[in-house]
PDB file of C-alpha atoms in Angstrom:
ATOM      1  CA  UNK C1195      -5.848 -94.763  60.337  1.00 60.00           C
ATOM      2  CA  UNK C1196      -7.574 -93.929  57.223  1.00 78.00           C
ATOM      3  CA  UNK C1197      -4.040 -93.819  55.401  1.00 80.00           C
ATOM      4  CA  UNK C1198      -3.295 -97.476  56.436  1.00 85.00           C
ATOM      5  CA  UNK C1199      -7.308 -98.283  54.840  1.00 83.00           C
ATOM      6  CA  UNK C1200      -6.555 -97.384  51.783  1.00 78.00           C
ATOM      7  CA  UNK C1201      -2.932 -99.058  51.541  1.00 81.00           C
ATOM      8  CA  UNK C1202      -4.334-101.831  52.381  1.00 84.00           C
ATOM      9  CA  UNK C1203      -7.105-101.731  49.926  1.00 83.00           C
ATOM     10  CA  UNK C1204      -4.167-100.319  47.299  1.00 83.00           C
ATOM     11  CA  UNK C1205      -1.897-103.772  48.130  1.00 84.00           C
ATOM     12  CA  UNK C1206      -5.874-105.527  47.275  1.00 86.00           C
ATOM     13  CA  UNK C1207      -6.530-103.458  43.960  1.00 86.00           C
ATOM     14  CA  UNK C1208      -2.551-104.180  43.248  1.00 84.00           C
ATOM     15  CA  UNK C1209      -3.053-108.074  43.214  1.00 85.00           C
ATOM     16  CA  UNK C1210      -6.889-108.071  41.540  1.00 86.00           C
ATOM     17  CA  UNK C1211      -5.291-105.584  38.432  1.00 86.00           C
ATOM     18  CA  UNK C1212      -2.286-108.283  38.407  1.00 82.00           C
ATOM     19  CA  UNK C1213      -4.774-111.078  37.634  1.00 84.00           C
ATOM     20  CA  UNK C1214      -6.266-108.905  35.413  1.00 84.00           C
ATOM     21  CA  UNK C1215      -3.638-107.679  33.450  1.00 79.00           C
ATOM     22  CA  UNK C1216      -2.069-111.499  33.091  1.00 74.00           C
ATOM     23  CA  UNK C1217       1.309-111.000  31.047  1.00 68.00           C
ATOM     24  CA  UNK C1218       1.980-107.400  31.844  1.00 64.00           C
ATOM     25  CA  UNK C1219       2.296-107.853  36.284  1.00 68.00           C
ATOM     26  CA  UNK C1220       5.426-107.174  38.268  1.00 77.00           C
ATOM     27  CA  UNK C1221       4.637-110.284  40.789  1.00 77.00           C
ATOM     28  CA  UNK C1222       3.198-110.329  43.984  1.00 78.00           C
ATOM     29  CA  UNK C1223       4.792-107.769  45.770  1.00 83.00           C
ATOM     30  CA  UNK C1224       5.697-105.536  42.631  1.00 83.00           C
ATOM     31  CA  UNK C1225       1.658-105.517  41.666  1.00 80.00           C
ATOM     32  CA  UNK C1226       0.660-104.603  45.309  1.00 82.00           C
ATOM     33  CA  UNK C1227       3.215-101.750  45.042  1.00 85.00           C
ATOM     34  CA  UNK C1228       1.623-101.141  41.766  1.00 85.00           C
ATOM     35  CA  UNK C1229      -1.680-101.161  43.577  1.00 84.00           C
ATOM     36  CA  UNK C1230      -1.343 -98.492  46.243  1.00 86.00           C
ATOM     37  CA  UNK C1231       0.549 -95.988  43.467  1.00 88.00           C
ATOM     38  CA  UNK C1232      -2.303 -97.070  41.576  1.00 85.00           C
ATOM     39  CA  UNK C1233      -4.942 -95.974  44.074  1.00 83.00           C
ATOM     40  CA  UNK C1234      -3.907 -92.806  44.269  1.00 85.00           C
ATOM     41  CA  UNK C1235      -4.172 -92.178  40.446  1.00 86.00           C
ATOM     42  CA  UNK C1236      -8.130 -93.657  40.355  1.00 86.00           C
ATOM     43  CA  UNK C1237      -8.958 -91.480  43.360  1.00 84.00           C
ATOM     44  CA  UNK C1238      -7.521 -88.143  41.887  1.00 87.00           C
ATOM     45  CA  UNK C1239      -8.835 -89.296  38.149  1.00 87.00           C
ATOM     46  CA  UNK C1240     -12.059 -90.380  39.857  1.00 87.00           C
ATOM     47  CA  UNK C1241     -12.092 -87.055  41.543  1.00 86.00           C
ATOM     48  CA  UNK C1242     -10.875 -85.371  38.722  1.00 90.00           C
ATOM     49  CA  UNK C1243     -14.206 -86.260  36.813  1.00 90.00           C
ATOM     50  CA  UNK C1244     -16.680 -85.830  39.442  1.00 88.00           C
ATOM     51  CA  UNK C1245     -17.044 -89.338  40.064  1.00 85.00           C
ATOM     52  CA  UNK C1246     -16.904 -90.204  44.265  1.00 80.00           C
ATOM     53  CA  UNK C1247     -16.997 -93.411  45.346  1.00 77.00           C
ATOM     54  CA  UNK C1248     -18.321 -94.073  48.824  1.00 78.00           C
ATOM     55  CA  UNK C1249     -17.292 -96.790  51.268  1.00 80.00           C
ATOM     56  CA  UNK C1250     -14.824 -99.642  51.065  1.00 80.00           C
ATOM     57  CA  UNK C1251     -16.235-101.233  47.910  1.00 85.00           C
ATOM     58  CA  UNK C1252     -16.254 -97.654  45.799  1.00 84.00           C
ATOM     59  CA  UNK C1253     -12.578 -96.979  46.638  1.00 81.00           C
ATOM     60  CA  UNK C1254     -11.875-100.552  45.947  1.00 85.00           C
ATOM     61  CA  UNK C1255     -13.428-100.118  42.739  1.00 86.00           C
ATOM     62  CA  UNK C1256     -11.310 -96.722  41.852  1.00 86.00           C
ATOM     63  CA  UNK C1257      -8.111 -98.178  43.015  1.00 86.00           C
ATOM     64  CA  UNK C1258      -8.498-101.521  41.084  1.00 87.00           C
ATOM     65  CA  UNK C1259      -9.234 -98.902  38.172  1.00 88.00           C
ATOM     66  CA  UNK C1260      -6.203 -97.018  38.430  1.00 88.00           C
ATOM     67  CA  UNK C1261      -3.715-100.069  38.940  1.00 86.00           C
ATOM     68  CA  UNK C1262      -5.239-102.023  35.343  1.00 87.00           C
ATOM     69  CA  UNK C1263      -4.459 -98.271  33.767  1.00 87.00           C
ATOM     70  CA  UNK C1264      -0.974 -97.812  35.496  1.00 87.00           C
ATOM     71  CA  UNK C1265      -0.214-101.488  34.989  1.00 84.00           C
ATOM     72  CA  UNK C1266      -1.218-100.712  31.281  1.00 86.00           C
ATOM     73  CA  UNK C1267       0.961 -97.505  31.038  1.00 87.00           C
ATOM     74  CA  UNK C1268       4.137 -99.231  32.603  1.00 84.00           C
ATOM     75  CA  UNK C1269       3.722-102.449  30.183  1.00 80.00           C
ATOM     76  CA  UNK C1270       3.882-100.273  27.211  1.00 85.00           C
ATOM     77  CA  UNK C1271       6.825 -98.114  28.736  1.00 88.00           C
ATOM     78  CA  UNK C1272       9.116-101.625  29.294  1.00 79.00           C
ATOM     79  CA  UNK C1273       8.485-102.902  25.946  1.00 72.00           C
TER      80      UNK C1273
END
């Protein structure tokens, strides 16, 4: 059940780093894909640091992080 949480919050973070990063998203579908890959990375960097995020809100928070940065990464790969 957890698992399903945080795709779900992943598909959110996905489509809040696509408005974010206007010019370098993948579309809908592509930036909520984005998003849940993303998630993943701001939880382990997150974790990585020392930083924990609590609750709904703090693993929004890393996942929207981690989708901007892999949105980032992936723009400068395609050009």
């Amino acid at each position: 059940m957890d698992l399903l949480i945080f795709l779900g919050i992943g598909a959110v973070a996905g489509w809040i780093a696509g408005n974010v990063m206007k010019g370098n998203g993948f579309g809908l579908i592509g930036n909520m894909v984005v998003g849940v890959v993303g998630a993943f990375v701001g939880k382990y960097l997150f974790g990585f640091f020392g930083f924990a995020f609590a609750g709904m809100i703090g693993t929004l928070m890393a996942a929207v992080s981690g989708a901007v940065i892999l949105i980032f990464i992936i723009g400068l790969i395609k050009r």
